[in-house]
PDB file of C-alpha atoms and ligand atoms in Angstrom:
ATOM      1  CA  UNK S 292      31.857  24.049 -60.984  1.00  0.00           C
ATOM      2  CA  UNK S 293      31.883  21.639 -58.048  1.00  0.00           C
ATOM      3  CA  UNK S 294      30.493  24.345 -55.615  1.00  0.00           C
ATOM      4  CA  UNK S 295      26.805  24.290 -56.208  1.00  0.00           C
ATOM      5  CA  UNK S 296      26.831  20.385 -56.053  1.00  0.00           C
ATOM      6  CA  UNK S 297      28.744  20.416 -52.732  1.00  0.00           C
ATOM      7  CA  UNK S 298      26.335  22.875 -51.276  1.00  0.00           C
ATOM      8  CA  UNK S 299      23.333  20.894 -52.528  1.00  0.00           C
ATOM      9  CA  UNK S 300      24.892  17.867 -50.788  1.00  0.00           C
ATOM     10  CA  UNK S 301      25.632  19.745 -47.694  1.00  0.00           C
ATOM     11  CA  UNK S 302      21.969  20.865 -47.659  1.00  0.00           C
ATOM     12  CA  UNK S 303      20.662  17.330 -48.037  1.00  0.00           C
ATOM     13  CA  UNK S 304      23.025  16.099 -45.148  1.00  0.00           C
ATOM     14  CA  UNK S 305      21.965  18.905 -42.920  1.00  0.00           C
ATOM     15  CA  UNK S 306      18.260  18.158 -43.447  1.00  0.00           C
ATOM     16  CA  UNK S 307      18.861  14.441 -42.710  1.00  0.00           C
ATOM     17  CA  UNK S 308      20.678  15.509 -39.744  1.00  0.00           C
ATOM     18  CA  UNK S 309      17.742  17.710 -38.427  1.00  0.00           C
ATOM     19  CA  UNK S 310      15.369  14.799 -39.255  1.00  0.00           C
ATOM     20  CA  UNK S 311      17.494  12.425 -37.276  1.00  0.00           C
ATOM     21  CA  UNK S 312      17.939  14.800 -34.347  1.00  0.00           C
ATOM     22  CA  UNK S 313      14.027  15.627 -34.241  1.00  0.00           C
ATOM     23  CA  UNK S 314      12.797  11.997 -34.230  1.00  0.00           C
ATOM     24  CA  UNK S 315      14.428  10.997 -30.849  1.00  0.00           C
ATOM     25  CA  UNK S 316      13.159  14.258 -29.425  1.00  0.00           C
ATOM     26  CA  UNK S 317       9.522  13.307 -30.301  1.00  0.00           C
ATOM     27  CA  UNK S 318      10.014   9.591 -29.110  1.00  0.00           C
ATOM     28  CA  UNK S 319      11.299  11.057 -25.728  1.00  0.00           C
ATOM     29  CA  UNK S 320       8.335  13.401 -25.217  1.00  0.00           C
ATOM     30  CA  UNK S 321       6.210  10.364 -25.794  1.00  0.00           C
ATOM     31  CA  UNK S 322       7.944   8.279 -23.328  1.00  0.00           C
ATOM     32  CA  UNK S 323       7.510  10.894 -20.519  1.00  0.00           C
ATOM     33  CA  UNK S 324       3.701  11.162 -20.976  1.00  0.00           C
ATOM     34  CA  UNK S 325       2.497   9.078 -18.115  1.00  0.00           C
ATOM     35  CA  UNK S 326      -0.887   7.125 -18.778  1.00  0.00           C
ATOM     36  CA  UNK S 327      -3.510   8.541 -16.437  1.00  0.00           C
ATOM     37  CA  UNK S 328      -4.046   5.120 -14.455  1.00  0.00           C
ATOM     38  CA  UNK S 329      -0.382   4.620 -13.835  1.00  0.00           C
ATOM     39  CA  UNK S 330      -0.810   7.207 -11.231  1.00  0.00           C
ATOM     40  CA  UNK S 331      -2.692   4.874  -9.140  1.00  0.00           C
ATOM     41  CA  UNK S 332       0.174   2.402  -9.126  1.00  0.00           C
ATOM     42  CA  UNK S 333       2.788   4.688  -7.680  1.00  0.00           C
ATOM     43  CA  UNK S 334       1.348   4.590  -4.091  1.00  0.00           C
ATOM     44  CA  UNK S 335       2.630   0.855  -3.854  1.00  0.00           C
ATOM     45  CA  UNK S 336       5.018   0.361  -6.566  1.00  0.00           C
ATOM     46  CA  UNK S 337       6.841   3.522  -5.697  1.00  0.00           C
ATOM     47  CA  UNK S 338       7.070   7.082  -6.900  1.00  0.00           C
ATOM     48  CA  UNK S 339      10.779   6.803  -7.738  1.00  0.00           C
ATOM     49  CA  UNK S 340      10.322   3.047  -8.725  1.00  0.00           C
ATOM     50  CA  UNK S 341      11.195   1.809  -5.277  1.00  0.00           C
ATOM     51  CA  UNK S 342       8.211   0.054  -3.976  1.00  0.00           C
ATOM     52  CA  UNK S 343       7.023   1.036  -0.533  1.00  0.00           C
ATOM     53  CA  UNK S 344       6.960  -2.617   0.837  1.00  0.00           C
ATOM     54  CA  UNK S 345       9.503  -5.356   0.151  1.00  0.00           C
ATOM     55  CA  UNK S 346       6.688  -7.847  -0.907  1.00  0.00           C
ATOM     56  CA  UNK S 347       5.689  -5.485  -3.639  1.00  0.00           C
ATOM     57  CA  UNK S 348       7.803  -6.119  -6.715  1.00  0.00           C
ATOM     58  CA  UNK S 349       9.727  -3.442  -8.747  1.00  0.00           C
ATOM     59  CA  UNK S 350       7.939  -2.868 -11.972  1.00  0.00           C
ATOM     60  CA  UNK S 351       9.805   0.377 -13.072  1.00  0.00           C
ATOM     61  CA  UNK S 352      12.358  -0.816 -15.702  1.00  0.00           C
ATOM     62  CA  UNK S 353      10.794  -4.278 -16.051  1.00  0.00           C
ATOM     63  CA  UNK S 354      10.072  -5.539 -19.545  1.00  0.00           C
ATOM     64  CA  UNK S 355       6.930  -4.340 -21.330  1.00  0.00           C
ATOM     65  CA  UNK S 356       5.899  -7.815 -22.492  1.00  0.00           C
ATOM     66  CA  UNK S 357       6.109  -9.336 -19.277  1.00  0.00           C
ATOM     67  CA  UNK S 358       4.343  -6.528 -17.424  1.00  0.00           C
ATOM     68  CA  UNK S 359       1.450  -6.766 -19.946  1.00  0.00           C
ATOM     69  CA  UNK S 360       1.149 -10.379 -19.533  1.00  0.00           C
ATOM     70  CA  UNK S 361       0.963 -10.018 -15.646  1.00  0.00           C
ATOM     71  CA  UNK S 362      -1.723  -7.476 -15.883  1.00  0.00           C
ATOM     72  CA  UNK S 363      -3.733  -9.705 -18.357  1.00  0.00           C
ATOM     73  CA  UNK S 364      -3.194 -12.684 -15.989  1.00  0.00           C
ATOM     74  CA  UNK S 365      -4.371 -10.603 -12.961  1.00  0.00           C
ATOM     75  CA  UNK S 366      -7.470  -9.463 -15.036  1.00  0.00           C
ATOM     76  CA  UNK S 367      -8.333 -12.956 -16.138  1.00  0.00           C
ATOM     77  CA  UNK S 368      -7.712 -14.297 -12.562  1.00  0.00           C
ATOM     78  CA  UNK S 369      -5.062 -16.770 -13.845  1.00  0.00           C
ATOM     79  CA  UNK S 370      -2.605 -15.099 -11.160  1.00  0.00           C
ATOM     80  CA  UNK S 371      -4.397 -14.385  -7.841  1.00  0.00           C
ATOM     81  CA  UNK S 372      -3.741 -11.282  -5.702  1.00  0.00           C
ATOM     82  CA  UNK S 373      -6.873  -9.349  -4.354  1.00  0.00           C
ATOM     83  CA  UNK S 374      -5.231  -6.076  -4.828  1.00  0.00           C
ATOM     84  CA  UNK S 375      -3.892  -6.704  -8.345  1.00  0.00           C
ATOM     85  CA  UNK S 376      -6.987  -8.583  -9.523  1.00  0.00           C
ATOM     86  CA  UNK S 377      -9.017  -5.559  -8.666  1.00  0.00           C
ATOM     87  CA  UNK S 378      -6.678  -3.041 -10.313  1.00  0.00           C
ATOM     88  CA  UNK S 379      -6.378  -4.938 -13.521  1.00  0.00           C
ATOM     89  CA  UNK S 380     -10.233  -5.776 -13.560  1.00  0.00           C
ATOM     90  CA  UNK S 381     -10.790  -2.004 -14.492  1.00  0.00           C
ATOM     91  CA  UNK S 382      -8.236  -1.884 -17.439  1.00  0.00           C
ATOM     92  CA  UNK S 383      -8.817  -2.287 -20.892  1.00  0.00           C
ATOM     93  CA  UNK S 384      -6.153  -4.080 -23.070  1.00  0.00           C
ATOM     94  CA  UNK S 385      -4.755  -0.839 -24.574  1.00  0.00           C
ATOM     95  CA  UNK S 386      -4.510   0.654 -21.046  1.00  0.00           C
ATOM     96  CA  UNK S 387      -2.600  -2.235 -19.900  1.00  0.00           C
ATOM     97  CA  UNK S 388      -0.230  -1.957 -22.897  1.00  0.00           C
ATOM     98  CA  UNK S 389       0.273   1.773 -22.375  1.00  0.00           C
ATOM     99  CA  UNK S 390       0.886   1.346 -18.567  1.00  0.00           C
ATOM    100  CA  UNK S 391       3.373  -1.648 -19.412  1.00  0.00           C
ATOM    101  CA  UNK S 392       5.169   0.526 -21.927  1.00  0.00           C
ATOM    102  CA  UNK S 393       5.515   3.486 -19.656  1.00  0.00           C
ATOM    103  CA  UNK S 394       6.843   1.421 -16.633  1.00  0.00           C
ATOM    104  CA  UNK S 395       9.241  -0.363 -18.821  1.00  0.00           C
ATOM    105  CA  UNK S 396      10.833   2.887 -19.797  1.00  0.00           C
ATOM    106  CA  UNK S 397      11.428   4.010 -16.285  1.00  0.00           C
ATOM    107  CA  UNK S 398      14.920   3.300 -14.748  1.00  0.00           C
ATOM    108  CA  UNK S 399      15.154   0.242 -12.720  1.00  0.00           C
ATOM    109  CA  UNK S 400      15.968   1.362  -9.015  1.00  0.00           C
ATOM    110  CA  UNK S 401      19.073   0.364  -7.170  1.00  0.00           C
ATOM    111  CA  UNK S 402      17.802  -1.261  -4.003  1.00  0.00           C
ATOM    112  CA  UNK S 403      21.227  -1.580  -2.616  1.00  0.00           C
ATOM    113  CA  UNK S 404      20.628  -5.088  -1.292  1.00  0.00           C
ATOM    114  CA  UNK S 405      23.750  -6.992   0.045  1.00  0.00           C
ATOM    115  CA  UNK S 406      25.467  -9.690  -2.101  1.00  0.00           C
ATOM    116  CA  UNK S 407      24.656 -13.227  -1.254  1.00  0.00           C
ATOM    117  CA  UNK S 408      26.961 -15.154   1.081  1.00  0.00           C
ATOM    118  CA  UNK S 409      29.485 -17.482  -0.327  1.00  0.00           C
ATOM    119  CA  UNK S 410      27.440 -20.568   0.662  1.00  0.00           C
ATOM    120  CA  UNK S 411      24.210 -19.136  -0.926  1.00  0.00           C
ATOM    121  CA  UNK S 412      26.255 -18.181  -4.145  1.00  0.00           C
ATOM    122  CA  UNK S 413      27.709 -21.639  -4.451  1.00  0.00           C
ATOM    123  CA  UNK S 414      24.143 -23.321  -3.923  1.00  0.00           C
ATOM    124  CA  UNK S 415      22.546 -20.844  -6.418  1.00  0.00           C
ATOM    125  CA  UNK S 416      25.263 -21.445  -9.023  1.00  0.00           C
ATOM    126  CA  UNK S 417      24.536 -25.067  -8.994  1.00  0.00           C
ATOM    127  CA  UNK S 418      20.727 -24.556  -9.063  1.00  0.00           C
ATOM    128  CA  UNK S 419      21.008 -22.091 -11.883  1.00  0.00           C
ATOM    129  CA  UNK S 420      22.785 -24.645 -13.906  1.00  0.00           C
ATOM    130  CA  UNK S 421      20.461 -27.498 -13.004  1.00  0.00           C
ATOM    131  CA  UNK S 422      17.353 -25.356 -13.565  1.00  0.00           C
ATOM    132  CA  UNK S 423      18.776 -23.679 -16.768  1.00  0.00           C
ATOM    133  CA  UNK S 424      17.591 -20.145 -15.575  1.00  0.00           C
ATOM    134  CA  UNK S 425      19.933 -18.340 -17.729  1.00  0.00           C
ATOM    135  CA  UNK S 426      18.311 -19.848 -21.023  1.00  0.00           C
ATOM    136  CA  UNK S 427      15.133 -17.722 -20.357  1.00  0.00           C
ATOM    137  CA  UNK S 428      16.336 -15.077 -17.703  1.00  0.00           C
ATOM    138  CA  UNK S 429      19.684 -14.347 -19.345  1.00  0.00           C
ATOM    139  CA  UNK S 430      23.176 -14.983 -17.832  1.00  0.00           C
ATOM    140  CA  UNK S 431      22.868 -11.994 -15.698  1.00  0.00           C
ATOM    141  CA  UNK S 432      19.247 -12.491 -14.824  1.00  0.00           C
ATOM    142  CA  UNK S 433      18.246  -9.452 -16.835  1.00  0.00           C
ATOM    143  CA  UNK S 434      15.315 -11.153 -18.687  1.00  0.00           C
ATOM    144  CA  UNK S 435      13.947  -9.937 -22.044  1.00  0.00           C
ATOM    145  CA  UNK S 436      10.408  -9.643 -23.688  1.00  0.00           C
ATOM    146  CA  UNK S 437       8.070 -11.968 -21.581  1.00  0.00           C
ATOM    147  CA  UNK S 438      10.970 -13.392 -19.355  1.00  0.00           C
ATOM    148  CA  UNK S 439      11.159 -11.076 -16.485  1.00  0.00           C
ATOM    149  CA  UNK S 440      14.250  -9.424 -15.087  1.00  0.00           C
ATOM    150  CA  UNK S 441      14.873 -11.118 -11.803  1.00  0.00           C
ATOM    151  CA  UNK S 442      18.253  -9.511 -10.902  1.00  0.00           C
ATOM    152  CA  UNK S 443      18.100  -6.819  -8.203  1.00  0.00           C
ATOM    153  CA  UNK S 444      14.338  -7.414  -7.407  1.00  0.00           C
ATOM    154  CA  UNK S 445      13.417  -7.373  -3.651  1.00  0.00           C
ATOM    155  CA  UNK S 446      14.615 -10.395  -1.859  1.00  0.00           C
ATOM    156  CA  UNK S 447      11.497 -10.785   0.149  1.00  0.00           C
ATOM    157  CA  UNK S 448       9.378 -10.616  -2.934  1.00  0.00           C
ATOM    158  CA  UNK S 449      11.512 -13.099  -4.729  1.00  0.00           C
ATOM    159  CA  UNK S 450      11.359 -15.480  -1.946  1.00  0.00           C
ATOM    160  CA  UNK S 451       7.607 -15.227  -1.689  1.00  0.00           C
ATOM    161  CA  UNK S 452       7.137 -15.846  -5.415  1.00  0.00           C
ATOM    162  CA  UNK S 453       9.626 -18.720  -5.839  1.00  0.00           C
ATOM    163  CA  UNK S 454       7.816 -20.339  -2.840  1.00  0.00           C
ATOM    164  CA  UNK S 455       4.458 -19.724  -4.429  1.00  0.00           C
ATOM    165  CA  UNK S 456       5.463 -21.100  -7.887  1.00  0.00           C
ATOM    166  CA  UNK S 457       6.856 -24.158  -6.148  1.00  0.00           C
ATOM    167  CA  UNK S 458       3.796 -24.875  -4.045  1.00  0.00           C
ATOM    168  CA  UNK S 459       1.706 -23.965  -7.282  1.00  0.00           C
ATOM    169  CA  UNK S 460      -0.165 -21.228  -5.277  1.00  0.00           C
ATOM    170  CA  UNK S 461       1.088 -19.076  -8.335  1.00  0.00           C
ATOM    171  CA  UNK S 462      -0.232 -21.034 -11.130  1.00  0.00           C
ATOM    172  CA  UNK S 463      -0.053 -18.766 -14.051  1.00  0.00           C
ATOM    173  CA  UNK S 464       3.141 -20.437 -15.386  1.00  0.00           C
ATOM    174  CA  UNK S 465       3.126 -24.197 -14.786  1.00  0.00           C
ATOM    175  CA  UNK S 466       6.676 -24.435 -16.467  1.00  0.00           C
ATOM    176  CA  UNK S 467       8.256 -22.270 -13.680  1.00  0.00           C
ATOM    177  CA  UNK S 468       6.660 -24.421 -11.094  1.00  0.00           C
ATOM    178  CA  UNK S 469       7.905 -27.612 -12.698  1.00  0.00           C
ATOM    179  CA  UNK S 470      11.407 -26.209 -13.021  1.00  0.00           C
ATOM    180  CA  UNK S 471      11.566 -25.115  -9.208  1.00  0.00           C
ATOM    181  CA  UNK S 472      10.190 -28.497  -8.189  1.00  0.00           C
ATOM    182  CA  UNK S 473      13.254 -30.155  -9.452  1.00  0.00           C
ATOM    183  CA  UNK S 474      15.277 -28.229  -6.995  1.00  0.00           C
ATOM    184  CA  UNK S 475      15.418 -28.445  -3.191  1.00  0.00           C
ATOM    185  CA  UNK S 476      13.402 -26.376  -0.861  1.00  0.00           C
ATOM    186  CA  UNK S 477      16.635 -24.853   0.640  1.00  0.00           C
ATOM    187  CA  UNK S 478      17.457 -23.554  -2.959  1.00  0.00           C
ATOM    188  CA  UNK S 479      14.634 -21.107  -2.765  1.00  0.00           C
ATOM    189  CA  UNK S 480      16.085 -18.597  -0.098  1.00  0.00           C
ATOM    190  CA  UNK S 481      19.691 -19.153  -1.548  1.00  0.00           C
ATOM    191  CA  UNK S 482      18.364 -18.013  -5.049  1.00  0.00           C
ATOM    192  CA  UNK S 483      16.396 -15.162  -3.567  1.00  0.00           C
ATOM    193  CA  UNK S 484      19.498 -13.896  -1.829  1.00  0.00           C
ATOM    194  CA  UNK S 485      21.683 -14.370  -4.906  1.00  0.00           C
ATOM    195  CA  UNK S 486      19.365 -12.687  -7.406  1.00  0.00           C
ATOM    196  CA  UNK S 487      18.485  -9.875  -5.035  1.00  0.00           C
ATOM    197  CA  UNK S 488      22.171  -8.993  -4.460  1.00  0.00           C
ATOM    198  CA  UNK S 489      23.181  -8.901  -8.034  1.00  0.00           C
TER     199      UNK S 489
HETATM  200  C1  LIG Z1292      -2.216  -1.433  -2.866  1.00  0.00           C
HETATM  201  C2  LIG Z1292      -1.018  -1.773  -3.460  1.00  0.00           C
HETATM  202  C3  LIG Z1292      -0.886  -1.869  -5.000  1.00  0.00           C
HETATM  203  C4  LIG Z1292      -1.269  -1.031  -6.122  1.00  0.00           C
HETATM  204  C5  LIG Z1292      -2.019   0.176  -5.826  1.00  0.00           C
HETATM  205  C6  LIG Z1292      -0.807  -1.634  -7.194  1.00  0.00           C
HETATM  206  N1  LIG Z1292      -0.112  -2.905  -7.111  1.00  0.00           N
HETATM  207 FE1  LIG Z1292       0.847  -3.981  -8.520  1.00  0.00          FE
HETATM  208  N2  LIG Z1292       1.369  -5.419  -6.980  1.00  0.00           N
HETATM  209  C7  LIG Z1292       1.095  -5.202  -5.620  1.00  0.00           C
HETATM  210  C8  LIG Z1292       1.417  -6.367  -4.902  1.00  0.00           C
HETATM  211  C9  LIG Z1292       1.418  -6.651  -3.334  1.00  0.00           C
HETATM  212  C10 LIG Z1292       1.990  -7.232  -6.015  1.00  0.00           C
HETATM  213  C11 LIG Z1292       2.518  -8.695  -5.742  1.00  0.00           C
HETATM  214  C12 LIG Z1292       1.482  -9.654  -5.943  1.00  0.00           C
HETATM  215  C13 LIG Z1292       1.887 -10.958  -5.532  1.00  0.00           C
HETATM  216  O1  LIG Z1292       1.820 -11.347  -4.289  1.00  0.00           O
HETATM  217  O2  LIG Z1292       2.161 -11.893  -6.208  1.00  0.00           O
HETATM  218  C14 LIG Z1292       1.895  -6.482  -7.281  1.00  0.00           C
HETATM  219  C15 LIG Z1292       2.311  -7.015  -8.450  1.00  0.00           C
HETATM  220  C16 LIG Z1292       2.198  -6.439  -9.584  1.00  0.00           C
HETATM  221  C17 LIG Z1292       2.737  -6.952 -10.855  1.00  0.00           C
HETATM  222  C18 LIG Z1292       3.522  -8.182 -11.104  1.00  0.00           C
HETATM  223  C19 LIG Z1292       4.932  -7.943 -11.201  1.00  0.00           C
HETATM  224  C20 LIG Z1292       5.840  -9.083 -11.212  1.00  0.00           C
HETATM  225  O3  LIG Z1292       7.154  -9.023 -11.129  1.00  0.00           O
HETATM  226  O4  LIG Z1292       5.431 -10.226 -11.286  1.00  0.00           O
HETATM  227  C21 LIG Z1292       2.484  -5.921 -11.820  1.00  0.00           C
HETATM  228  C22 LIG Z1292       2.898  -5.964 -13.315  1.00  0.00           C
HETATM  229  C23 LIG Z1292       1.801  -4.892 -10.956  1.00  0.00           C
HETATM  230  N3  LIG Z1292       1.749  -5.240  -9.888  1.00  0.00           N
HETATM  231  C24 LIG Z1292       1.463  -3.690 -11.741  1.00  0.00           C
HETATM  232  C25 LIG Z1292       0.510  -2.711 -11.139  1.00  0.00           C
HETATM  233  C26 LIG Z1292       0.034  -1.703 -11.915  1.00  0.00           C
HETATM  234  C27 LIG Z1292       0.225  -1.303 -13.331  1.00  0.00           C
HETATM  235  C28 LIG Z1292      -0.689  -0.944 -10.916  1.00  0.00           C
HETATM  236  C29 LIG Z1292      -1.546   0.323 -11.270  1.00  0.00           C
HETATM  237  C30 LIG Z1292      -2.540   0.176 -12.217  1.00  0.00           C
HETATM  238  C31 LIG Z1292      -0.468  -1.527  -9.534  1.00  0.00           C
HETATM  239  N4  LIG Z1292       0.308  -2.634  -9.905  1.00  0.00           N
HETATM  240  C32 LIG Z1292      -0.949  -1.006  -8.508  1.00  0.00           C
HETATM  241  C33 LIG Z1292       0.559  -4.065  -4.969  1.00  0.00           C
HETATM  242  C34 LIG Z1292      -0.084  -3.121  -5.669  1.00  0.00           C
HETATM  243  C1  LIG Z1293      11.794 -22.002 -19.778  1.00  0.00           C
HETATM  244  C2  LIG Z1293      12.175 -20.677 -19.487  1.00  0.00           C
HETATM  245  C3  LIG Z1293      12.558 -20.341 -18.014  1.00  0.00           C
HETATM  246  C4  LIG Z1293      13.268 -21.059 -17.239  1.00  0.00           C
HETATM  247  C5  LIG Z1293      14.266 -22.050 -17.651  1.00  0.00           C
HETATM  248  C6  LIG Z1293      13.257 -20.374 -15.879  1.00  0.00           C
HETATM  249  N1  LIG Z1293      12.406 -19.344 -15.971  1.00  0.00           N
HETATM  250 FE1  LIG Z1293      11.812 -18.229 -14.427  1.00  0.00          FE
HETATM  251  N2  LIG Z1293      10.232 -17.454 -15.483  1.00  0.00           N
HETATM  252  C7  LIG Z1293      10.118 -17.634 -16.673  1.00  0.00           C
HETATM  253  C8  LIG Z1293       8.846 -16.983 -17.296  1.00  0.00           C
HETATM  254  C9  LIG Z1293       8.346 -16.949 -18.567  1.00  0.00           C
HETATM  255  C10 LIG Z1293       8.423 -16.272 -16.154  1.00  0.00           C
HETATM  256  C11 LIG Z1293       7.105 -15.469 -15.916  1.00  0.00           C
HETATM  257  C12 LIG Z1293       5.932 -16.280 -15.497  1.00  0.00           C
HETATM  258  C13 LIG Z1293       4.653 -15.857 -15.463  1.00  0.00           C
HETATM  259  O1  LIG Z1293       4.086 -15.954 -16.625  1.00  0.00           O
HETATM  260  O2  LIG Z1293       4.109 -15.544 -14.495  1.00  0.00           O
HETATM  261  C14 LIG Z1293       9.344 -16.549 -14.907  1.00  0.00           C
HETATM  262  C15 LIG Z1293       9.163 -16.149 -13.788  1.00  0.00           C
HETATM  263  C16 LIG Z1293      10.077 -16.234 -12.696  1.00  0.00           C
HETATM  264  C17 LIG Z1293      10.313 -15.424 -11.427  1.00  0.00           C
HETATM  265  C18 LIG Z1293       9.084 -14.485 -10.932  1.00  0.00           C
HETATM  266  C19 LIG Z1293       9.558 -12.972 -11.395  1.00  0.00           C
HETATM  267  C20 LIG Z1293       8.538 -11.962 -10.874  1.00  0.00           C
HETATM  268  O3  LIG Z1293       8.796 -10.807 -11.017  1.00  0.00           O
HETATM  269  O4  LIG Z1293       7.438 -12.325 -10.313  1.00  0.00           O
HETATM  270  C21 LIG Z1293      11.367 -15.845 -10.788  1.00  0.00           C
HETATM  271  C22 LIG Z1293      11.721 -15.272  -9.570  1.00  0.00           C
HETATM  272  C23 LIG Z1293      12.039 -16.822 -11.686  1.00  0.00           C
HETATM  273  N3  LIG Z1293      11.364 -16.953 -12.858  1.00  0.00           N
HETATM  274  C24 LIG Z1293      13.231 -17.498 -11.415  1.00  0.00           C
HETATM  275  C25 LIG Z1293      13.700 -18.477 -12.055  1.00  0.00           C
HETATM  276  C26 LIG Z1293      14.777 -19.215 -11.500  1.00  0.00           C
HETATM  277  C27 LIG Z1293      15.608 -19.015 -10.308  1.00  0.00           C
HETATM  278  C28 LIG Z1293      15.059 -20.233 -12.526  1.00  0.00           C
HETATM  279  C29 LIG Z1293      16.065 -21.445 -12.572  1.00  0.00           C
HETATM  280  C30 LIG Z1293      16.112 -22.234 -11.330  1.00  0.00           C
HETATM  281  C31 LIG Z1293      14.188 -20.044 -13.557  1.00  0.00           C
HETATM  282  N4  LIG Z1293      13.348 -18.983 -13.230  1.00  0.00           N
HETATM  283  C32 LIG Z1293      14.039 -20.688 -14.781  1.00  0.00           C
HETATM  284  C33 LIG Z1293      10.898 -18.396 -17.631  1.00  0.00           C
HETATM  285  C34 LIG Z1293      11.799 -19.250 -17.230  1.00  0.00           C
END
């Protein structure tokens, strides 16, 4: 008869379904476990992902690869910032990976920044083509892996870090500095306004 066979197939299918539905449940539970040291970050980078100060970057929802690299660069002193150098100095590689993973899984906050003016948008679109920003940061500025998301970041932080790359005060990625030095100084505020408002 066909019946036992059908029942058996159904049982296998049901088991597979249970297996599938359990797996994401476990993964979610793991995502929610906040690494102990991440608690120290929330005072500045924001309990709900919104940093308390516009010169402090959003890290909630930023890519894990980029976050890890920045913590490593701060620890090694390749990127200079007194606070962050001190924070990262205390962390092991595994702690940095776990913290980077946890923040990468939090939602990116909507900072509700205004869209750039028409003049800034025009200037930015030309600069983005000239500097081929999309090749690494993606057409929408969303980044991937070790290329940071820049869309929707604080305007104030973007302007600061673009200016510091350009002057080579931020020296942990000379390539970014070289690219920005092919552009005009006036492109920096236009780009910051444009990316913040996306
Ligand atoms: C006292 C405030 C403060 C605390 C606490 C703090 N940060 Fe920061 N963080 C900053 C500031 C300010 C910057 C911007 C540095 C600069 O000027 O380039 C920054 C930058 C960063 C960046 C670079 C982001 C980017 O877009 O380039 C990462 C990653 C980061 N912090 C992670 C952390 C983590 C993880 C912790 C907790 C272990 C932490 N921070 C704790 C203030 C803080
Ligand atoms: C060849 C790939 C590449 C290109 C092209 C490129 N970037 Fe980047 N950009 C990066 C990488 C990688 C980083 C991370 C640098 C680091 O290691 O600190 C970065 C960092 C940045 C940051 C800092 C983000 C943060 O959170 O601190 C900004 C802002 C930025 N880029 C804007 C631009 C703009 C605007 C352009 C075009 C004019 C551009 N980039 C072109 C690869 C690129």
